[in-house]
């Protein structure tokens, strides 16, 4: 078996995905496997590229064979000794899961467990928490991307609490006033407790109470837009049209950072940090897990008590949530290389982008661990140095074994030949 293996991902048709051929997930799935027909009436939300049992990748030339079966056949060859010893596996599991997301509607207000909570949740409720892993994750914007990411700084929440009557009434005068009086002199620990008291009141209010105040607040965004400012007023109205009278209008719109990423920008979410993606196409990479603790903007199972009790309640300005790209010295030639290297071991993501010209070439020296590559734009060729090259079109996905030197060449003048490579290297 070659060290450069064409594979096929698995699509997830969650309700928030873009519909039919508007979705990059559908476009990539069909381009990589023309036998996949695109149903224009269906949402195509996520393209999974990994070994998670819920939606494992298969071989392009033998769809009955799982990528994990190949890895299990010779783990040290396909994972490398260091990765195998840190992430031992008996069934060919990769430490990371790589995805394309194409987002039409807001995803659930959610957080992911750390390792100890993941293990507890999986034992207690395996149907909602399918594995025992943590799920730190990173989003890299392919298009303009909008998301909620982490709690707003406390003074920003206080300003909204004091000036939006429905927010103040939902939280209740006692908690709102204590928050207002104490945050300026509170220690970090006390600040977290104060934030949890406000978030907890919002999240545990009855749906009827939430709906009552949500209707009034949405009306107020039209009658008194100056109270919210144009961006927040629009956001509340837009998300209310997606999830009418939902608690996410309070716990998301009024309490979480509303951030925008340009193509090529990225953000990293530690475990137990609240977030929700709102719109756009992204590459997403995470530790191999599907443990999602949800509490708003979703028809799925909501685990409010777990979410309220597990969050870290840290607050950071949006800029601090961004994952800045770094240079990647092992990439040489005519392409630009951007490395997104978050503070965890399971994964990093490399963007490789050529100019929109033919006849360009680049090399990537060996990465000492497994990786998965997807072409997202343009076309070209990809090869293990010295071996026969393979055509590379948008949606084509490859597993790359450790310590393999890759050669790339661009054959598209229309749009820039662009690839993303998720890898684990210790
Ligand atoms: N932040 N993004 C993620 O964690 C993705 O990997 C998850 O798969 C999605 O959040 C799942 O979204 P729903 O629960 O269906 O709303
Ligand atoms: Zn998430």
Short mmCIF file of C-alpha atoms and ligand atoms in Angstrom, two decimals:
data_model
loop_
_atom_site.label_atom_id
_atom_site.label_comp_id
_atom_site.label_asym_id
_atom_site.label_seq_id
_atom_site.Cartn_x
_atom_site.Cartn_y
_atom_site.Cartn_z
CA UNK A 1 0.00 0.00 0.00
CA UNK A 2 1.35 3.43 -1.00
CA UNK A 3 2.16 6.11 1.56
CA UNK A 4 -0.24 8.48 -0.26
CA UNK A 5 -3.71 6.90 -0.14
CA UNK A 6 -6.75 8.50 -1.85
CA UNK A 7 -9.70 8.30 0.57
CA UNK A 8 -13.36 9.30 0.71
CA UNK A 9 -14.89 11.20 3.62
CA UNK A 10 -18.37 10.82 5.10
CA UNK A 11 -21.00 13.61 4.95
CA UNK A 12 -23.28 14.56 7.85
CA UNK A 13 -26.65 16.06 6.87
CA UNK A 14 -27.26 18.13 10.01
CA UNK A 15 -30.16 20.62 9.66
CA UNK A 16 -27.89 23.70 9.85
CA UNK A 17 -25.87 22.79 6.74
CA UNK A 18 -26.07 24.60 3.42
CA UNK A 19 -28.50 22.95 0.99
CA UNK A 20 -27.56 20.82 -2.02
CA UNK A 21 -24.88 22.09 -4.36
CA UNK A 22 -24.66 25.36 -2.40
CA UNK A 23 -22.78 23.34 0.20
CA UNK A 24 -19.01 22.88 -0.11
CA UNK A 25 -19.53 19.53 1.63
CA UNK A 26 -21.80 18.36 -1.20
CA UNK A 27 -19.53 19.82 -3.89
CA UNK A 28 -16.43 18.13 -2.46
CA UNK A 29 -18.25 14.81 -1.87
CA UNK A 30 -19.50 14.69 -5.47
CA UNK A 31 -16.19 15.82 -6.96
CA UNK A 32 -14.28 13.14 -5.03
CA UNK A 33 -16.86 10.44 -5.76
CA UNK A 34 -19.10 11.22 -8.79
CA UNK A 35 -21.38 8.33 -7.78
CA UNK A 36 -22.50 10.56 -4.89
CA UNK A 37 -25.59 12.40 -6.18
CA UNK A 38 -26.43 15.75 -4.59
CA UNK A 39 -30.00 16.10 -3.29
CA UNK A 40 -30.85 19.80 -3.60
CA UNK A 41 -33.49 19.45 -0.85
CA UNK A 42 -30.97 18.16 1.72
CA UNK A 43 -28.55 20.07 3.98
CA UNK A 44 -24.91 18.99 3.73
CA UNK A 45 -23.32 20.23 6.96
CA UNK A 46 -20.08 18.37 7.61
CA UNK A 47 -17.58 16.24 5.70
CA UNK A 48 -15.77 13.95 8.15
CA UNK A 49 -12.24 12.87 7.20
CA UNK A 50 -10.93 10.53 9.85
CA UNK A 51 -11.42 7.29 11.70
CA UNK A 52 -14.20 8.17 14.23
CA UNK A 53 -16.57 5.21 14.26
CA UNK A 54 -19.63 7.43 13.67
CA UNK A 55 -18.51 8.27 10.12
CA UNK A 56 -15.20 6.63 9.14
CA UNK A 57 -13.28 7.45 5.96
CA UNK A 58 -12.98 4.69 3.34
CA UNK A 59 -10.50 3.94 0.54
CA UNK A 60 -11.30 5.55 -2.81
CA UNK A 61 -10.38 2.40 -4.72
CA UNK A 62 -12.20 0.07 -2.32
CA UNK A 63 -15.12 1.70 -0.52
CA UNK A 64 -15.65 -1.39 1.62
CA UNK A 65 -12.23 -0.89 3.25
CA UNK A 66 -11.90 1.59 6.12
CA UNK A 67 -8.88 3.88 6.45
CA UNK A 68 -8.66 2.62 10.04
CA UNK A 69 -8.27 -0.97 8.75
CA UNK A 70 -5.22 0.10 6.74
CA UNK A 71 -3.72 1.90 9.74
CA UNK A 72 -4.47 -1.10 11.99
CA UNK A 73 -2.60 -3.36 9.54
CA UNK A 74 0.69 -1.63 10.37
CA UNK A 75 0.22 1.07 13.06
CA UNK A 76 3.86 2.03 13.37
CA UNK A 77 4.16 2.52 9.59
CA UNK A 78 0.95 4.58 9.32
CA UNK A 79 1.11 6.50 12.61
CA UNK A 80 4.81 6.61 13.43
CA UNK A 81 6.26 5.24 16.66
CA UNK A 82 5.94 8.46 18.71
CA UNK A 83 2.29 9.07 17.82
CA UNK A 84 1.47 5.40 18.34
CA UNK A 85 3.01 5.38 21.81
CA UNK A 86 1.22 8.58 22.89
CA UNK A 87 -2.09 7.59 21.25
CA UNK A 88 -2.12 3.77 21.38
CA UNK A 89 -4.85 2.25 19.25
CA UNK A 90 -6.05 -1.30 18.61
CA UNK A 91 -8.32 -0.37 15.71
CA UNK A 92 -6.30 2.05 13.65
CA UNK A 93 -7.62 5.26 15.21
CA UNK A 94 -6.13 8.64 14.33
CA UNK A 95 -5.67 11.17 17.18
CA UNK A 96 -7.47 13.87 15.17
CA UNK A 97 -10.67 14.26 13.15
CA UNK A 98 -10.59 16.66 10.18
CA UNK A 99 -13.80 18.20 8.78
CA UNK A 100 -15.19 20.63 6.25
CA UNK A 101 -18.23 22.57 7.58
CA UNK A 102 -20.62 24.48 5.32
CA UNK A 103 -22.94 26.52 7.52
CA UNK A 104 -26.34 27.91 6.56
CA UNK A 105 -27.87 28.29 10.05
CA UNK A 106 -26.35 28.82 13.49
CA UNK A 107 -25.02 25.68 15.19
CA UNK A 108 -25.95 24.84 18.76
CA UNK A 109 -24.63 26.93 21.63
CA UNK A 110 -22.21 24.32 22.90
CA UNK A 111 -19.04 23.36 24.65
CA UNK A 112 -16.93 20.21 24.65
CA UNK A 113 -15.68 18.24 27.66
CA UNK A 114 -12.11 17.87 28.79
CA UNK A 115 -10.75 14.31 29.12
CA UNK A 116 -12.05 13.61 32.63
CA UNK A 117 -15.53 14.97 31.91
CA UNK A 118 -15.60 13.18 28.53
CA UNK A 119 -14.89 9.86 30.25
CA UNK A 120 -17.61 10.51 32.88
CA UNK A 121 -20.23 11.58 30.31
CA UNK A 122 -19.52 8.58 28.06
CA UNK A 123 -20.06 6.15 30.95
CA UNK A 124 -23.16 7.97 32.22
CA UNK A 125 -24.82 8.67 28.87
CA UNK A 126 -23.16 6.86 25.94
CA UNK A 127 -26.06 7.56 23.58
CA UNK A 128 -25.44 11.33 23.79
CA UNK A 129 -21.69 11.16 24.45
CA UNK A 130 -20.39 8.51 22.00
CA UNK A 131 -16.75 8.45 23.10
CA UNK A 132 -14.69 9.20 26.18
CA UNK A 133 -12.36 11.78 24.63
CA UNK A 134 -11.95 15.52 24.98
CA UNK A 135 -12.72 17.66 21.92
CA UNK A 136 -10.54 20.74 21.68
CA UNK A 137 -11.07 22.17 18.21
CA UNK A 138 -9.86 24.75 15.72
CA UNK A 139 -11.73 26.44 12.89
CA UNK A 140 -9.85 27.82 9.85
CA UNK A 141 -12.02 30.10 7.71
CA UNK A 142 -12.27 29.15 4.01
CA UNK A 143 -14.81 31.93 3.35
CA UNK A 144 -15.87 34.86 5.54
CA UNK A 145 -16.86 33.17 8.79
CA UNK A 146 -19.00 34.33 11.72
CA UNK A 147 -19.18 32.70 15.14
CA UNK A 148 -19.73 33.05 18.86
CA UNK A 149 -16.48 32.34 20.65
CA UNK A 150 -16.06 32.47 24.43
CA UNK A 151 -17.72 34.83 26.93
CA UNK A 152 -17.68 38.61 26.43
CA UNK A 153 -15.58 40.53 28.98
CA UNK A 154 -17.69 41.10 32.13
CA UNK A 155 -18.09 44.90 31.71
CA UNK A 156 -19.56 44.34 28.21
CA UNK A 157 -22.13 41.90 29.62
CA UNK A 158 -22.92 44.36 32.44
CA UNK A 159 -23.63 47.19 29.98
CA UNK A 160 -26.13 44.99 28.14
CA UNK A 161 -27.67 43.78 31.40
CA UNK A 162 -28.22 47.35 32.56
CA UNK A 163 -29.68 48.70 29.33
CA UNK A 164 -31.77 45.83 27.91
CA UNK A 165 -34.81 45.43 30.19
CA UNK A 166 -35.67 41.90 28.99
CA UNK A 167 -32.13 40.67 29.76
CA UNK A 168 -32.29 42.30 33.25
CA UNK A 169 -35.73 40.84 33.97
CA UNK A 170 -34.77 37.34 32.74
CA UNK A 171 -31.70 37.33 35.02
CA UNK A 172 -33.60 38.98 37.88
CA UNK A 173 -32.77 42.19 39.76
CA UNK A 174 -30.89 40.52 42.62
CA UNK A 175 -28.37 38.63 40.42
CA UNK A 176 -28.09 41.47 37.89
CA UNK A 177 -27.49 44.12 40.58
CA UNK A 178 -24.92 41.97 42.44
CA UNK A 179 -23.11 41.40 39.13
CA UNK A 180 -23.16 45.16 38.44
CA UNK A 181 -21.96 46.10 41.93
CA UNK A 182 -19.19 43.51 42.28
CA UNK A 183 -17.47 42.90 38.92
CA UNK A 184 -15.21 45.94 39.07
CA UNK A 185 -13.57 44.79 42.32
CA UNK A 186 -13.96 41.01 41.82
CA UNK A 187 -10.96 38.65 41.73
CA UNK A 188 -10.71 36.37 38.67
CA UNK A 189 -12.31 33.59 40.72
CA UNK A 190 -15.15 35.79 41.95
CA UNK A 191 -15.64 37.12 38.43
CA UNK A 192 -16.13 33.58 37.18
CA UNK A 193 -18.68 32.92 39.92
CA UNK A 194 -20.56 36.11 39.10
CA UNK A 195 -20.62 35.18 35.39
CA UNK A 196 -21.86 31.68 36.22
CA UNK A 197 -24.68 33.18 38.32
CA UNK A 198 -25.92 35.25 35.36
CA UNK A 199 -25.45 32.46 32.76
CA UNK A 200 -27.13 29.95 35.09
CA UNK A 201 -30.21 32.14 35.57
CA UNK A 202 -30.58 32.54 31.78
CA UNK A 203 -30.06 28.84 31.03
CA UNK A 204 -32.40 27.51 33.72
CA UNK A 205 -35.33 29.85 33.01
CA UNK A 206 -38.42 28.04 31.71
CA UNK A 207 -38.93 28.04 27.91
CA UNK A 208 -42.15 30.02 28.45
CA UNK A 209 -40.32 32.72 30.41
CA UNK A 210 -37.52 32.84 27.82
CA UNK A 211 -40.06 33.12 24.99
CA UNK A 212 -41.93 35.93 26.75
CA UNK A 213 -38.79 38.05 27.14
CA UNK A 214 -37.36 37.04 23.76
CA UNK A 215 -40.46 38.31 21.91
CA UNK A 216 -40.23 41.64 23.74
CA UNK A 217 -36.48 41.94 23.13
CA UNK A 218 -36.80 41.23 19.40
CA UNK A 219 -39.53 43.88 19.21
CA UNK A 220 -37.22 46.30 21.03
CA UNK A 221 -34.42 45.71 18.50
CA UNK A 222 -36.85 47.26 15.99
CA UNK A 223 -38.32 49.99 18.19
CA UNK A 224 -35.08 50.99 19.95
CA UNK A 225 -32.20 49.70 17.75
CA UNK A 226 -29.87 52.27 19.29
CA UNK A 227 -29.96 50.27 22.54
CA UNK A 228 -28.28 47.33 20.79
CA UNK A 229 -26.27 48.93 18.02
CA UNK A 230 -26.79 47.86 14.35
CA UNK A 231 -24.67 44.67 14.43
CA UNK A 232 -26.28 43.21 17.55
CA UNK A 233 -29.80 44.25 16.51
CA UNK A 234 -29.33 42.51 13.15
CA UNK A 235 -27.81 39.42 14.78
CA UNK A 236 -30.73 39.03 17.21
CA UNK A 237 -33.29 39.44 14.43
CA UNK A 238 -31.43 37.07 12.09
CA UNK A 239 -30.97 34.29 14.66
CA UNK A 240 -34.53 34.76 15.95
CA UNK A 241 -35.74 34.05 12.40
CA UNK A 242 -33.74 30.78 12.52
CA UNK A 243 -34.67 29.78 16.09
CA UNK A 244 -37.67 31.89 17.25
CA UNK A 245 -37.71 32.93 20.94
CA UNK A 246 -34.71 30.70 21.69
CA UNK A 247 -32.55 31.00 24.82
CA UNK A 248 -29.58 31.41 22.47
CA UNK A 249 -30.74 34.98 21.84
CA UNK A 250 -29.73 35.75 25.43
CA UNK A 251 -26.90 33.32 26.27
CA UNK A 252 -25.35 33.66 22.80
CA UNK A 253 -26.09 37.12 21.40
CA UNK A 254 -25.78 38.97 24.74
CA UNK A 255 -23.10 36.93 26.53
CA UNK A 256 -20.68 35.49 23.93
CA UNK A 257 -18.11 37.24 21.77
CA UNK A 258 -19.49 37.75 18.26
CA UNK A 259 -16.50 37.30 16.01
CA UNK A 260 -15.76 37.46 12.30
CA UNK A 261 -12.89 35.62 10.62
CA UNK A 262 -11.60 36.49 7.18
CA UNK A 263 -10.52 33.64 4.88
CA UNK A 264 -7.24 32.27 6.28
CA UNK A 265 -7.92 33.41 9.86
CA UNK A 266 -8.44 30.77 12.54
CA UNK A 267 -9.68 30.37 16.09
CA UNK A 268 -8.97 27.68 18.68
CA UNK A 269 -11.47 26.53 21.31
CA UNK A 270 -10.19 24.87 24.46
CA UNK A 271 -12.47 22.30 26.12
CA UNK A 272 -15.28 23.77 28.27
CA UNK A 273 -15.43 27.06 26.34
CA UNK A 274 -18.87 28.11 25.01
CA UNK A 275 -19.16 28.71 21.27
CA UNK A 276 -21.45 28.39 18.28
CA UNK A 277 -20.62 28.77 14.60
CA UNK A 278 -23.03 31.08 12.73
CA UNK A 279 -22.20 31.19 9.00
CA UNK A 280 -19.58 30.42 6.35
CA UNK A 281 -17.35 27.55 5.24
CA UNK A 282 -14.49 26.34 7.40
CA UNK A 283 -11.91 23.61 7.83
CA UNK A 284 -12.32 22.25 11.36
CA UNK A 285 -9.88 20.01 13.18
CA UNK A 286 -10.35 18.43 16.59
CA UNK A 287 -9.24 15.59 18.80
CA UNK A 288 -11.11 12.48 17.62
CA UNK A 289 -14.40 12.91 19.43
CA UNK A 290 -18.06 13.74 18.87
CA UNK A 291 -18.82 14.86 22.43
CA UNK A 292 -20.95 18.01 22.19
CA UNK A 293 -22.66 19.55 25.26
CA UNK A 294 -25.52 21.63 23.82
CA UNK A 295 -27.86 24.18 25.39
CA UNK A 296 -29.38 26.47 22.79
CA UNK A 297 -30.18 27.08 19.08
CA UNK A 298 -30.72 23.38 18.48
CA UNK A 299 -33.43 20.71 18.16
CA UNK A 300 -30.92 18.16 19.49
CA UNK A 301 -30.50 16.88 23.07
CA UNK A 302 -29.68 19.78 25.42
CA UNK A 303 -27.69 19.06 28.57
CA UNK A 304 -28.12 22.40 30.33
CA UNK A 305 -27.03 21.30 33.82
CA UNK A 306 -23.80 19.78 32.48
CA UNK A 307 -23.06 22.86 30.39
CA UNK A 308 -23.72 25.37 33.20
CA UNK A 309 -21.64 23.36 35.68
CA UNK A 310 -18.68 22.51 33.43
CA UNK A 311 -17.74 25.83 31.76
CA UNK A 312 -14.53 27.58 32.85
CA UNK A 313 -16.23 31.01 32.78
CA UNK A 314 -13.04 32.65 31.57
CA UNK A 315 -13.53 35.75 29.46
CA UNK A 316 -11.21 36.82 26.67
CA UNK A 317 -11.48 39.53 24.03
CA UNK A 318 -12.07 38.11 20.54
CA UNK A 319 -8.54 38.88 19.33
CA UNK A 320 -7.11 36.55 22.00
CA UNK A 321 -9.24 33.66 20.69
CA UNK A 322 -7.66 33.84 17.23
CA UNK A 323 -5.01 31.29 16.27
CA UNK A 324 -2.35 33.21 14.36
CA UNK A 325 -0.73 31.36 11.39
CA UNK A 326 3.03 30.71 11.55
CA UNK A 327 5.69 30.07 8.89
CA UNK A 328 6.37 26.46 7.93
CA UNK A 329 10.04 26.00 7.03
CA UNK A 330 9.56 22.48 5.65
CA UNK A 331 7.47 23.85 2.80
CA UNK A 332 9.52 25.09 -0.16
CA UNK A 333 8.89 26.21 -3.75
CA UNK A 334 6.19 28.35 -5.39
CA UNK A 335 3.42 27.94 -2.79
CA UNK A 336 2.62 29.93 0.36
CA UNK A 337 2.53 27.87 3.58
CA UNK A 338 0.58 28.85 6.73
CA UNK A 339 0.80 26.65 9.83
CA UNK A 340 -2.00 26.80 12.43
CA UNK A 341 -0.42 25.22 15.49
CA UNK A 342 -2.73 25.23 18.55
CA UNK A 343 -1.49 24.50 22.10
CA UNK A 344 -2.45 20.80 22.05
CA UNK A 345 -0.70 17.66 20.75
CA UNK A 346 -3.42 15.99 18.69
CA UNK A 347 -3.29 18.18 15.59
CA UNK A 348 -1.98 21.10 13.62
CA UNK A 349 -3.29 22.31 10.26
CA UNK A 350 -1.18 23.49 7.31
CA UNK A 351 -2.62 25.59 4.49
CA UNK A 352 -0.78 25.32 1.14
CA UNK A 353 -1.80 27.93 -1.44
CA UNK A 354 -0.42 28.54 -4.94
CA UNK A 355 -1.05 31.63 -7.05
CA UNK A 356 -3.67 31.10 -9.79
CA UNK A 357 -1.05 30.11 -12.35
CA UNK A 358 0.00 26.86 -14.05
CA UNK A 359 3.46 25.34 -13.96
CA UNK A 360 4.17 26.11 -10.32
CA UNK A 361 5.62 23.48 -7.98
CA UNK A 362 6.34 22.99 -4.29
CA UNK A 363 7.70 20.40 -1.87
CA UNK A 364 6.86 19.50 1.70
CA UNK A 365 9.52 17.61 3.68
CA UNK A 366 8.43 14.66 5.81
CA UNK A 367 6.07 15.22 8.74
CA UNK A 368 6.79 12.76 11.57
CA UNK A 369 3.21 11.59 12.00
CA UNK A 370 0.00 10.79 10.09
CA UNK A 371 -1.80 13.42 8.07
CA UNK A 372 -4.91 13.96 5.96
CA UNK A 373 -4.88 16.33 2.99
CA UNK A 374 -7.88 17.83 1.17
CA UNK A 375 -7.87 19.99 -1.96
CA UNK A 376 -10.34 22.87 -1.55
CA UNK A 377 -9.68 24.97 -4.66
CA UNK A 378 -7.99 24.90 -8.05
CA UNK A 379 -6.29 21.78 -9.41
CA UNK A 380 -2.87 20.23 -9.68
CA UNK A 381 -0.90 17.09 -9.02
CA UNK A 382 0.32 15.46 -5.83
CA UNK A 383 2.97 12.75 -5.43
CA UNK A 384 5.25 11.06 -2.99
CA UNK A 385 8.63 12.37 -4.17
CA UNK A 386 9.94 9.98 -6.80
CA UNK A 387 6.58 8.20 -7.29
CA UNK A 388 3.93 8.66 -10.01
CA UNK A 389 1.85 11.79 -9.43
CA UNK A 390 -1.92 11.78 -8.95
CA UNK A 391 -4.46 14.33 -10.23
CA UNK A 392 -5.66 16.60 -7.43
CA UNK A 393 -9.05 18.34 -7.80
CA UNK A 394 -11.29 20.14 -5.27
CA UNK A 395 -12.69 17.61 -2.80
CA UNK A 396 -9.93 15.04 -3.36
CA UNK A 397 -8.73 13.68 -0.02
CA UNK A 398 -5.56 11.73 0.79
CA UNK A 399 -4.13 9.97 3.84
CA UNK A 400 -0.34 10.54 4.02
CA UNK A 401 1.87 8.21 6.04
CA UNK A 402 4.61 9.69 8.25
CA UNK A 403 8.00 10.82 6.97
CA UNK A 404 6.94 11.08 3.32
CA UNK A 405 8.20 13.93 1.12
CA UNK A 406 5.37 15.35 -0.99
CA UNK A 407 5.69 17.04 -4.38
CA UNK A 408 2.91 19.36 -5.55
CA UNK A 409 2.34 21.10 -8.86
CA UNK A 410 -0.34 23.58 -9.88
CA UNK A 411 -2.24 23.22 -13.16
CA UNK A 412 -5.02 25.78 -12.62
CA UNK A 413 -4.96 29.36 -13.79
CA UNK A 414 -8.62 29.94 -12.86
CA UNK A 415 -8.36 29.71 -9.10
CA UNK A 416 -5.38 29.13 -6.78
CA UNK A 417 -4.56 25.47 -6.16
CA UNK A 418 -5.22 25.24 -2.40
CA UNK A 419 -4.85 22.34 0.03
CA UNK A 420 -5.27 21.88 3.81
CA UNK A 421 -3.29 19.27 5.69
CA UNK A 422 -4.18 18.16 9.22
CA UNK A 423 -1.45 16.23 10.99
CA UNK A 424 -0.27 14.95 14.35
CA UNK A 425 3.47 15.37 15.06
CA UNK A 426 4.93 15.11 18.58
N1 LIG B 1 -18.08 23.69 16.94
N2 LIG B 1 -18.36 22.69 16.04
C1 LIG B 1 -18.32 21.43 16.41
O1 LIG B 1 -18.06 21.09 17.53
C2 LIG B 1 -18.61 20.39 15.33
O2 LIG B 1 -17.47 19.56 15.20
C3 LIG B 1 -19.83 19.58 15.73
O3 LIG B 1 -20.00 18.44 14.93
C4 LIG B 1 -21.06 20.47 15.60
O4 LIG B 1 -21.01 21.46 16.57
C5 LIG B 1 -22.33 19.73 15.80
O5 LIG B 1 -23.27 20.78 15.76
P1 LIG B 1 -24.75 20.55 16.32
O6 LIG B 1 -24.57 19.96 17.65
O7 LIG B 1 -25.38 19.65 15.33
O8 LIG B 1 -25.35 21.91 16.36
ZN1 LIG B 2 -17.74 22.85 18.85
#
